[in-house]
Coordinates of C-alpha atoms in Angstrom, one line a residue:
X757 CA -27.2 -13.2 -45.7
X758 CA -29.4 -16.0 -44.2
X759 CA -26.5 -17.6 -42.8
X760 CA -25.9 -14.4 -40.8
X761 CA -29.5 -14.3 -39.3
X762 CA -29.3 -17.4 -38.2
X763 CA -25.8 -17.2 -36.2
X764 CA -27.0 -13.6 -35.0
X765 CA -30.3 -15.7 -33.6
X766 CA -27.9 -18.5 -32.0
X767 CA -26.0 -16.0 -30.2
X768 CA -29.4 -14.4 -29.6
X769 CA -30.8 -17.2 -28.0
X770 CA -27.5 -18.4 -25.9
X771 CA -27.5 -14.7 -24.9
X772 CA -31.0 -15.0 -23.5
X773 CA -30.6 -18.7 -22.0
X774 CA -27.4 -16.9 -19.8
X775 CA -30.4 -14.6 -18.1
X776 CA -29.0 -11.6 -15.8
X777 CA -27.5 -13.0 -12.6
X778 CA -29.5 -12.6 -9.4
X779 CA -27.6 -10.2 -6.8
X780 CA -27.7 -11.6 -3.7
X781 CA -29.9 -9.7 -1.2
X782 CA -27.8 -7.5 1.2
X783 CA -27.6 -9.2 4.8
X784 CA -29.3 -7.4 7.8
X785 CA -28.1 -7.5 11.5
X786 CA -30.3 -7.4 14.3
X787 CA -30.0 -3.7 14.6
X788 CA -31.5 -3.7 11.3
X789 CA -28.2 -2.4 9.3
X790 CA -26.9 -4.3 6.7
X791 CA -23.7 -6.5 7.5
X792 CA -20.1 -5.3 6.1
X793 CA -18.8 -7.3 3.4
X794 CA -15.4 -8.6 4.2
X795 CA -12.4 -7.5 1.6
X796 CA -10.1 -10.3 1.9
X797 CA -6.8 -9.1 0.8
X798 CA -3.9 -11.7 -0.1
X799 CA -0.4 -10.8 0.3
X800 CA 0.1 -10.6 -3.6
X801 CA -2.8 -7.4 -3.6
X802 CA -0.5 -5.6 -1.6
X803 CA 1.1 -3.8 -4.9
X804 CA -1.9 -3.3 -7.0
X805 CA -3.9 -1.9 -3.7
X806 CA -1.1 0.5 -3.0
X807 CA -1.0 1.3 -7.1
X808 CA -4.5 1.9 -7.2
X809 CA -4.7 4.0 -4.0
X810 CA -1.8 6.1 -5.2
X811 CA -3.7 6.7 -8.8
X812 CA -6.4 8.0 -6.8
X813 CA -5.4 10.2 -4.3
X814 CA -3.2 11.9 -7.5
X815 CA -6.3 11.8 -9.6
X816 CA -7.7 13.9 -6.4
X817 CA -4.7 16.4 -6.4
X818 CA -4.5 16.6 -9.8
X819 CA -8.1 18.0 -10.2
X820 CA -7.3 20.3 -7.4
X821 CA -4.3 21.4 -9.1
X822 CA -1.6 20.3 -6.7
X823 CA 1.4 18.2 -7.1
X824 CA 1.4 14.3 -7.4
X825 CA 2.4 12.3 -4.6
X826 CA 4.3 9.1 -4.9
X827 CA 4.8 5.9 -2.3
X828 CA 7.7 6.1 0.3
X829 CA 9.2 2.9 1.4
X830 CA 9.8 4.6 4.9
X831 CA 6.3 6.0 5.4
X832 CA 4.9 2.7 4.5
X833 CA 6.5 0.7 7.0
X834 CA 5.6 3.5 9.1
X835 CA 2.1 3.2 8.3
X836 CA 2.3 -0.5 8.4
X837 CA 3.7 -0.7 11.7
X838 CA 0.7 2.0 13.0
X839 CA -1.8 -0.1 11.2
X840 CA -0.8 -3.0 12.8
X841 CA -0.6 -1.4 16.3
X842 CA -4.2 -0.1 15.9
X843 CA -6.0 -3.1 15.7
X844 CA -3.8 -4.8 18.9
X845 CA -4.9 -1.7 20.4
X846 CA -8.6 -2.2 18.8
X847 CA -9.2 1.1 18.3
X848 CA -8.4 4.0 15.7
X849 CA -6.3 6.6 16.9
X850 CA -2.8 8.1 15.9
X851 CA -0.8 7.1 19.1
X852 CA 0.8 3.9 19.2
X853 CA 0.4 1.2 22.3
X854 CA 3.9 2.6 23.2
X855 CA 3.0 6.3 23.1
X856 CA 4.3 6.9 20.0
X857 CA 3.2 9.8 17.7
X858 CA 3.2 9.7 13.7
X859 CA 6.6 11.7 14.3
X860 CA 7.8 9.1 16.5
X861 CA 6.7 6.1 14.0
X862 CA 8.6 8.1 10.7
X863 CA 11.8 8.8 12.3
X864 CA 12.3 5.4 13.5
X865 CA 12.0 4.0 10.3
X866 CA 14.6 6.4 8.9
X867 CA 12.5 9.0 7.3
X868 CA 14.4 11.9 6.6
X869 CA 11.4 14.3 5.5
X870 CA 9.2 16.1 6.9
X871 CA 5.9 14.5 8.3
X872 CA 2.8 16.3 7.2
X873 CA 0.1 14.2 8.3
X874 CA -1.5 11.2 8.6
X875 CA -4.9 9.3 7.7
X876 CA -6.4 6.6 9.7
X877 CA -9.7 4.1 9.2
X878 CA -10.8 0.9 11.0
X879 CA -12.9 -0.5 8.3
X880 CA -14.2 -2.8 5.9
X881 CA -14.6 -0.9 2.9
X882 CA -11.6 -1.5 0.1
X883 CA -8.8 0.9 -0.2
X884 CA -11.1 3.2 -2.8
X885 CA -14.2 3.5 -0.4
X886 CA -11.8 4.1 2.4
X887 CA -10.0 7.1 0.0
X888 CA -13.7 8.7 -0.6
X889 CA -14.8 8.2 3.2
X890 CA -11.6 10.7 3.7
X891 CA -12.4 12.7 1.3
X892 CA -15.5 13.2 2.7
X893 CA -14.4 14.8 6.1
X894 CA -12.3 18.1 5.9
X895 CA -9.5 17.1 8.5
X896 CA -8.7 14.2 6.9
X897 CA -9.2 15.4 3.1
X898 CA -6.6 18.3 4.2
X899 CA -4.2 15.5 4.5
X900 CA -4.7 14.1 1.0
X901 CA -4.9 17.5 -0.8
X902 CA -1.8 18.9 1.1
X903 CA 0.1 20.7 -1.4
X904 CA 3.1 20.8 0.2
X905 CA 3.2 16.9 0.0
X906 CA 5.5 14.9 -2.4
X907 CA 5.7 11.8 -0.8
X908 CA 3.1 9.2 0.8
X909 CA 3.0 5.9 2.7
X910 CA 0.0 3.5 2.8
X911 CA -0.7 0.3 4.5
X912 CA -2.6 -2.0 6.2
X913 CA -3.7 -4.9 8.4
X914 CA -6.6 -7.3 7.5
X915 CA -7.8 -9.0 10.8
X916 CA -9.1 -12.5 10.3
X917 CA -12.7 -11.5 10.8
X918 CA -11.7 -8.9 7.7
X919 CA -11.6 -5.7 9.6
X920 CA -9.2 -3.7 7.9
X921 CA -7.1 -1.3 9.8
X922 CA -5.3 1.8 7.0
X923 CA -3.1 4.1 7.4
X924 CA -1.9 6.8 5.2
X925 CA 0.9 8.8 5.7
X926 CA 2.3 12.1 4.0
X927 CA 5.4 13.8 4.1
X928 CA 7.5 16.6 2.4

């Protein structure tokens, strides 16, 4: 029994000696609001970001009681090519520099289904925040919770000062 006091009162003190890490203090502009936080996304993220986007949005529906949704190559070029587009354009908005309309983006990548709508952010926040900011506003949450949905694209393009551009598409 002694012998397990006193490796309970090593691991104790080591423990103790690791102290709780200090978290950093947020940043403040000069317009007195704190500074986004860049989400640097590599090119390997792509799969687990779209994985744990997709959990989400069907962890949404699900508690809603409507249908899952799963990723569509199609729809995610789609959305890839729109997300893209938007920050050449550098703004948020569902028409491409071309004219294009989210009909016009899915039927030229080959989509054969029917477009239902489509989600757009110009951001900083992670793929999760961005989901909740949608679900937040009750044009864009329509999109997500769509019953009629089966299918969804998602993309994105990280600028190099980290602004992150996402697009969501759904379709039937």
């Amino acid at each position: 029994m002694p012998r397990v006091s006193v490796l309970a009162l090593i691991a104790l003190t080591t423990l103790a000696a690791c102290g709780t890490p200090e978290v950093a203090a947020p940043v403040i502009g000069p317009d007195g609001r704190e500074l986004s936080k860049v989400y640097p996304i590599a090119e390997s993220d792509r799969d687990a970001i779209q994985i744990r986007f997709l959990d989400g949005m069907n962890t949404l529906r699900q508690a809603r009681g409507v249908p899952p949704v799963a990723l569509d190559p199609f729809l995610t070029a789609a959305a890839a090519t729109h997300s893209r587009d938007m920050s050449v354009q550098n703004r948020p908005w569902h028409f491409g520099s071309d004219g294009s309309s989210p009909l016009d983006r899915v039927q030229r990548v080959g989509y054969t289904g029917r477009l239902l709508g489509e989600n757009i952010s110009e951001t900083y926040e992670t793929e999760l925040e961005t989901l909740a900011a949608w679900m937040e506003d009750a044009e864009t949450r329509s999109v997500i919770l769509d019953p009629l949905a089966r299918t969804m694209g998602f993309a994105w393009f990280q600028e190099p000062n980290g602004k992150i551009w996402w697009t969501m598409v759904t379709g039937a």
